[in-house]
Coordinates of C-alpha atoms in Angstrom, one line a residue:
M24 CA -22.7 13.1 -20.3
T25 CA -20.8 12.5 -23.6
N26 CA -19.5 9.6 -25.5
V27 CA -18.1 9.3 -29.0
F28 CA -20.2 7.1 -31.3
P29 CA -19.8 6.3 -35.0
S30 CA -21.4 8.9 -37.2
N31 CA -22.3 5.8 -39.9
L32 CA -25.6 4.1 -39.9
A33 CA -25.9 1.5 -37.2
F34 CA -28.7 -1.1 -36.4
G35 CA -30.0 -1.9 -33.0
I36 CA -33.1 -3.8 -31.5
F37 CA -36.0 -2.4 -29.3
D38 CA -38.7 -4.5 -27.6
H39 CA -41.4 -4.2 -25.3
L40 CA -41.4 -7.8 -24.3
D41 CA -45.1 -7.4 -24.9
E42 CA -47.4 -10.7 -24.4
D43 CA -47.3 -13.3 -27.4
G44 CA -49.8 -15.6 -25.9
L45 CA -47.4 -17.8 -25.1
D46 CA -45.9 -19.3 -21.8
I47 CA -43.9 -16.4 -20.2
A48 CA -40.9 -18.5 -19.7
R49 CA -41.1 -19.8 -23.4
Q50 CA -41.4 -16.2 -24.6
Y51 CA -38.0 -15.1 -22.3
E52 CA -36.2 -18.1 -24.2
D53 CA -37.2 -17.1 -27.6
R54 CA -36.1 -13.4 -26.9
L55 CA -32.9 -14.8 -25.6
I56 CA -32.2 -16.9 -29.0
L57 CA -33.4 -13.6 -30.8
A58 CA -30.7 -11.6 -28.9
E59 CA -28.0 -14.5 -29.5
A60 CA -28.7 -14.2 -33.2
C61 CA -28.5 -10.5 -33.2
D62 CA -25.2 -10.6 -31.3
Q63 CA -23.6 -12.8 -34.1
L64 CA -25.2 -10.8 -36.9
G65 CA -23.6 -7.9 -35.6
F66 CA -26.5 -5.6 -34.3
Y67 CA -25.2 -3.1 -31.8
A68 CA -27.5 -3.3 -29.1
Y69 CA -30.7 -4.6 -27.7
H70 CA -32.9 -2.0 -25.9
L71 CA -35.8 -3.1 -23.5
A72 CA -38.9 -0.9 -22.4
E73 CA -40.1 -0.8 -19.1
H74 CA -43.7 -1.4 -18.4
H75 CA -45.9 -2.3 -15.3
C76 CA -49.0 -4.4 -14.6
T77 CA -49.8 -4.7 -18.2
P78 CA -49.5 -7.1 -21.0
H79 CA -47.7 -4.5 -23.2
G80 CA -44.5 -5.7 -21.1
R81 CA -43.6 -8.7 -19.7
G82 CA -40.2 -7.1 -18.6
P83 CA -41.1 -5.0 -15.7
S84 CA -37.5 -5.1 -14.2
P85 CA -35.4 -4.7 -17.5
N86 CA -32.1 -4.8 -15.7
L87 CA -32.8 -8.3 -14.8
F88 CA -34.0 -9.6 -18.1
L89 CA -30.8 -7.8 -19.7
S90 CA -28.6 -9.6 -17.1
S91 CA -29.6 -12.9 -18.7
V92 CA -29.1 -11.2 -22.3
A93 CA -25.6 -10.4 -21.2
Q94 CA -24.6 -13.9 -20.4
R95 CA -26.1 -15.1 -23.7
T96 CA -24.2 -12.8 -25.7
R97 CA -20.8 -11.3 -26.2
R98 CA -20.7 -8.0 -28.2
L99 CA -24.3 -7.0 -28.3
R100 CA -24.6 -3.9 -26.2
L101 CA -27.8 -4.0 -23.9
G102 CA -29.8 -1.5 -21.6
P103 CA -33.3 -0.4 -20.4
L104 CA -35.0 2.3 -22.9
V105 CA -36.2 3.7 -20.7
M106 CA -35.5 3.2 -16.9
L107 CA -38.4 4.8 -15.0
L108 CA -36.5 6.8 -12.6
A109 CA -39.5 8.0 -10.8
L110 CA -40.2 4.5 -9.6
Y111 CA -36.4 3.8 -8.4
H112 CA -34.7 5.4 -5.5
P113 CA -31.6 6.8 -7.2
L114 CA -29.0 4.8 -4.9
R115 CA -30.9 1.7 -5.8
A116 CA -30.9 2.9 -9.6
F117 CA -27.1 3.3 -9.3
E118 CA -26.3 -0.1 -7.9
E119 CA -28.4 -1.8 -10.6
I120 CA -26.6 0.2 -13.1
C121 CA -23.3 -0.6 -11.7
M122 CA -24.1 -4.4 -11.6
L123 CA -25.3 -4.8 -15.0
D124 CA -22.6 -2.9 -16.4
Q125 CA -20.1 -4.8 -14.8
L126 CA -21.7 -8.2 -15.6
S127 CA -21.9 -7.1 -19.3
G128 CA -18.4 -6.4 -19.4
G129 CA -19.3 -2.8 -20.0
R130 CA -22.0 -3.0 -22.5
L131 CA -24.8 -1.2 -20.8
E132 CA -26.4 1.7 -22.7
L133 CA -28.4 3.5 -20.0
G134 CA -32.0 5.0 -20.9
I135 CA -33.7 6.9 -18.6
G136 CA -37.1 8.7 -18.4
R137 CA -40.5 9.5 -16.9
G138 CA -42.7 6.9 -18.8
A139 CA -45.5 7.4 -21.2
L140 CA -48.4 6.4 -18.8
P141 CA -48.9 7.7 -15.5
I142 CA -51.3 5.2 -14.0
E143 CA -48.4 2.5 -14.1
L144 CA -46.5 4.6 -11.7
G145 CA -49.9 5.1 -9.8
Y146 CA -50.1 1.4 -9.0
F147 CA -47.2 2.2 -6.8
G148 CA -48.6 4.8 -5.0
I149 CA -46.8 7.4 -7.1
G150 CA -49.3 10.1 -8.2
A151 CA -49.2 11.9 -11.4
D152 CA -48.3 15.3 -9.9
A153 CA -45.5 13.8 -8.2
V154 CA -43.6 12.2 -11.2
P155 CA -41.7 15.2 -12.5
G156 CA -40.3 16.1 -9.0
R157 CA -39.5 12.7 -8.6
Y158 CA -37.8 12.3 -11.7
A159 CA -36.1 15.3 -11.9
E160 CA -34.2 14.7 -8.5
A161 CA -33.5 11.0 -9.4
S162 CA -31.9 12.0 -12.4
E163 CA -30.1 14.8 -11.0
I164 CA -28.5 12.5 -8.4
L165 CA -28.1 9.6 -10.8
V166 CA -26.2 12.0 -13.3
E167 CA -24.0 13.3 -10.2
I168 CA -23.1 9.9 -9.1
L169 CA -22.2 8.6 -12.5
V170 CA -20.1 11.6 -13.5
N171 CA -18.2 11.9 -10.2
A172 CA -18.4 8.1 -9.1
L173 CA -14.5 7.8 -9.4
K174 CA -13.8 10.6 -7.3
V175 CA -16.8 10.9 -5.0
G176 CA -16.6 8.5 -1.8
T177 CA -19.7 9.5 -0.2
L178 CA -23.1 11.1 -1.4
C179 CA -25.0 13.9 0.1
Y180 CA -28.5 15.3 -1.5
Q181 CA -31.1 17.1 0.4
G182 CA -34.5 17.2 -1.8
R183 CA -38.2 17.2 -1.4
H184 CA -38.3 13.3 -2.5
F185 CA -34.8 12.0 -1.4
E186 CA -32.4 12.7 1.3
L187 CA -29.3 11.1 1.3
N188 CA -26.5 11.5 4.1
D189 CA -23.0 10.7 3.8
V190 CA -24.1 7.5 1.7
P191 CA -20.7 5.4 0.9
L192 CA -20.6 4.6 -2.6
T193 CA -18.9 1.3 -2.9
L194 CA -19.7 0.3 -6.4
R195 CA -18.4 1.5 -9.9
P196 CA -19.6 1.2 -13.4
H197 CA -17.4 -1.0 -15.6
Q198 CA -17.0 1.9 -18.3
R199 CA -15.3 5.0 -17.8
P200 CA -16.2 7.6 -17.0
H201 CA -19.7 6.4 -17.2
P202 CA -22.3 4.1 -19.4
P203 CA -23.6 6.2 -22.5
T204 CA -27.2 7.4 -21.8
W205 CA -30.2 7.6 -23.9
V206 CA -33.5 9.5 -23.6
A207 CA -36.7 9.1 -25.9
A208 CA -37.4 12.4 -27.6
N209 CA -40.3 13.3 -29.9
R210 CA -40.2 17.1 -29.4
P211 CA -37.3 19.6 -30.5
E212 CA -37.3 21.0 -26.5
S213 CA -36.6 17.4 -25.2
A214 CA -34.0 17.0 -28.2
A215 CA -32.1 20.1 -26.9
W216 CA -32.0 18.9 -23.4
A217 CA -30.5 15.5 -24.6
A218 CA -28.1 17.4 -26.8
A219 CA -26.9 19.5 -24.0
N220 CA -26.5 16.5 -21.6
G221 CA -24.6 14.5 -24.3
A222 CA -27.2 11.7 -24.2
N223 CA -28.4 9.8 -27.3
I224 CA -32.0 9.9 -28.4
A225 CA -34.7 7.8 -29.7
C226 CA -37.4 8.8 -31.8
V227 CA -40.8 7.4 -33.1
G228 CA -43.3 8.8 -35.8
P229 CA -43.6 9.9 -39.0
S230 CA -39.8 10.5 -40.5
S231 CA -41.1 14.3 -41.5
S232 CA -42.2 14.9 -38.1
V233 CA -38.8 13.4 -36.5
R234 CA -36.7 15.6 -38.6
K235 CA -38.0 18.5 -36.6
T236 CA -36.5 16.9 -33.5
T237 CA -33.2 15.7 -35.1
D238 CA -32.6 19.1 -36.6
A239 CA -33.0 20.6 -33.4
F240 CA -30.5 17.9 -31.5
R241 CA -27.8 18.5 -34.0
A242 CA -28.3 22.2 -34.0
Y243 CA -27.8 22.3 -30.0
Q244 CA -25.1 19.6 -30.2
E245 CA -22.9 21.3 -32.8
D246 CA -23.0 24.6 -30.7
N247 CA -22.3 22.9 -27.6
T248 CA -20.4 19.5 -27.9
G249 CA -18.0 20.1 -30.8
D250 CA -17.1 16.9 -32.6
R251 CA -19.2 14.5 -30.6
A252 CA -21.3 12.0 -32.6
P253 CA -24.2 10.3 -30.5
F254 CA -26.6 8.0 -31.9
I255 CA -29.8 9.5 -33.2
G256 CA -32.3 6.7 -33.3
L257 CA -35.3 6.0 -35.4
L258 CA -37.6 3.4 -33.9
R259 CA -39.4 1.1 -36.7
M260 CA -41.3 -2.3 -36.3
V261 CA -40.1 -4.1 -39.0
V262 CA -41.3 -7.5 -40.8
V263 CA -39.5 -9.0 -44.0
G264 CA -41.3 -11.9 -45.7
R265 CA -40.7 -14.1 -48.9
C266 CA -42.8 -11.4 -50.6
D267 CA -45.0 -8.3 -49.7
T268 CA -48.0 -10.7 -49.2
H269 CA -46.3 -13.3 -47.2
A270 CA -44.8 -10.4 -44.8
Y271 CA -48.3 -8.5 -44.5
S272 CA -49.8 -11.9 -43.4
L273 CA -47.4 -12.2 -40.8
A274 CA -47.4 -8.5 -39.6
A275 CA -51.0 -7.7 -39.6
P276 CA -52.3 -10.0 -37.0
A277 CA -49.1 -9.5 -35.0
Y278 CA -49.6 -5.7 -34.9
E279 CA -53.1 -6.3 -33.7
R280 CA -52.2 -8.4 -30.9
W281 CA -49.7 -5.7 -30.0
L282 CA -52.1 -2.8 -30.3
K283 CA -54.5 -4.9 -27.9
S284 CA -51.6 -5.2 -25.3
F285 CA -50.7 -1.6 -25.7
Q286 CA -54.5 -0.4 -24.9
F287 CA -54.9 -2.5 -21.9
L288 CA -54.2 -0.2 -19.5
Y289 CA -56.0 2.6 -21.2
E290 CA -59.3 0.7 -21.6
L291 CA -59.0 -0.7 -18.2
N292 CA -58.8 2.9 -16.6
A293 CA -61.0 4.7 -19.2
I294 CA -58.0 6.9 -20.5
P295 CA -58.2 8.0 -24.3
T296 CA -55.3 6.5 -26.2
P297 CA -52.5 8.8 -27.7
P298 CA -53.9 10.6 -30.6
N299 CA -51.0 9.4 -32.7
L300 CA -51.4 5.7 -32.0
P301 CA -52.3 3.8 -35.4
L302 CA -55.5 1.9 -34.7
T303 CA -55.3 -0.3 -37.3
F304 CA -52.3 -2.0 -39.1
D305 CA -52.9 0.0 -42.3
A306 CA -52.8 3.0 -40.5
A307 CA -49.5 1.7 -38.9
V308 CA -47.9 1.1 -42.2
E309 CA -49.3 4.5 -43.4
S310 CA -47.6 6.4 -40.4
E311 CA -44.4 4.7 -41.0
L312 CA -44.5 2.9 -37.5
C313 CA -44.4 -0.4 -39.4
V314 CA -42.3 -1.3 -42.4
V315 CA -43.2 -4.5 -44.0
G316 CA -42.7 -6.2 -47.2
S317 CA -40.1 -8.2 -49.2
A318 CA -36.4 -7.6 -48.5
A319 CA -36.0 -5.1 -51.6
S320 CA -39.2 -3.0 -50.4
V321 CA -38.1 -2.9 -46.9
R322 CA -34.6 -2.0 -47.6
E323 CA -35.7 1.1 -49.8
A324 CA -38.4 2.2 -47.2
L325 CA -36.1 2.3 -44.0
L326 CA -33.3 3.9 -45.8
S327 CA -35.5 6.3 -47.6
Q328 CA -37.1 7.2 -43.8
L329 CA -33.6 7.2 -42.0
E330 CA -32.6 9.7 -44.4
E331 CA -35.8 11.9 -44.4
A332 CA -35.6 11.6 -40.5
G333 CA -31.9 12.5 -40.3
A334 CA -31.3 9.5 -38.0
N335 CA -28.2 7.5 -38.0
Y336 CA -29.4 4.6 -35.8
L337 CA -32.4 2.1 -36.9
L338 CA -34.1 0.7 -33.7
C339 CA -35.6 -2.3 -34.9
Q340 CA -38.6 -3.7 -33.3
L341 CA -38.3 -7.4 -34.9
A342 CA -40.4 -9.2 -32.2
F343 CA -44.2 -8.0 -31.1
G344 CA -47.3 -9.2 -30.8
N345 CA -47.9 -12.9 -31.7
L346 CA -45.2 -12.5 -34.4
P347 CA -43.4 -16.3 -34.5
L348 CA -39.7 -16.5 -33.4
D349 CA -38.6 -17.7 -37.1
A350 CA -40.0 -14.5 -38.6
S351 CA -38.4 -12.5 -36.3
L352 CA -35.1 -14.5 -37.1
Y353 CA -35.5 -14.0 -40.8
T354 CA -36.3 -10.3 -40.8
A355 CA -33.0 -9.9 -38.6
T356 CA -30.9 -12.0 -41.0
T357 CA -32.3 -10.2 -43.9
I358 CA -31.6 -6.7 -42.4
Q359 CA -28.1 -7.9 -41.9
S360 CA -27.3 -9.3 -45.4
E361 CA -29.4 -6.9 -47.4
I362 CA -28.8 -3.6 -45.6
M363 CA -25.9 -4.0 -43.0
A364 CA -23.8 -5.9 -45.3
R365 CA -24.2 -3.7 -48.1
L366 CA -23.7 -0.4 -46.4
G367 CA -20.2 -1.9 -45.2

């Protein structure tokens, strides 16, 4: 799958919709207010993670929440990052994708993946050993439908996990030939796969480590897709305050709450947490996961990290933990005025 994107720096929003301690309906409304603001500020897209049975994700059905985002915004693009295909029948996934792309007027950015924690899929009766096969088949079917949706009237497929016999395809996505696709890529091998399939990538980690992935992506992409210019995303949790001290006072407790939500299923199931997970706020800043401070210090840090990582798209996690809505709005506004506007 391929799509032409601007090669200059762009800014989007990433969200886990992790529990903030408020009523869930209130949190949904706060996120919709944030999405409206980002739409008006000129952010490119709102990307929402999919998690299940955990306070780390209050948006277990990303497409359902994003349909509300679509109705509250006009230009902001939107999509799951990622849609856990191993949990979906590929036909159901295709139909939801078509609906969301049509409801948004062709603003869908489609992220697909396996997910990071097999226990979440286990709650649905899908064992860890079955996930790779289910994902491989589901993604193969989905890509086939999307690529050929305009010319294929029925779908046939015989696999280990899915069987489709002359299924009529009566829906189509709004975008032609199909919505842009995304994958999470934190290894050079996964970046090569993304480049070969024309997908955009989202990376997280220290800039120097991410650079290995983005270099691999560009090398393969230049060899195989010519002048295409996909997004190469770098994810950062960002908090801007009136000064460094003020920003740290907001971000530190918010990160601690986000971390507690992240660890919930790991601790519940006695699973070791990922070795690269920063276990303190200071460690999160040191590892570059969090970029926190005054407008000037955040601007300098973000631009430096983007350059070192070889990224052209910043995925800003503006809301996490119990960070107040007004703090997220202030950070979004400051990113627009201090970075986006200056870059032209």
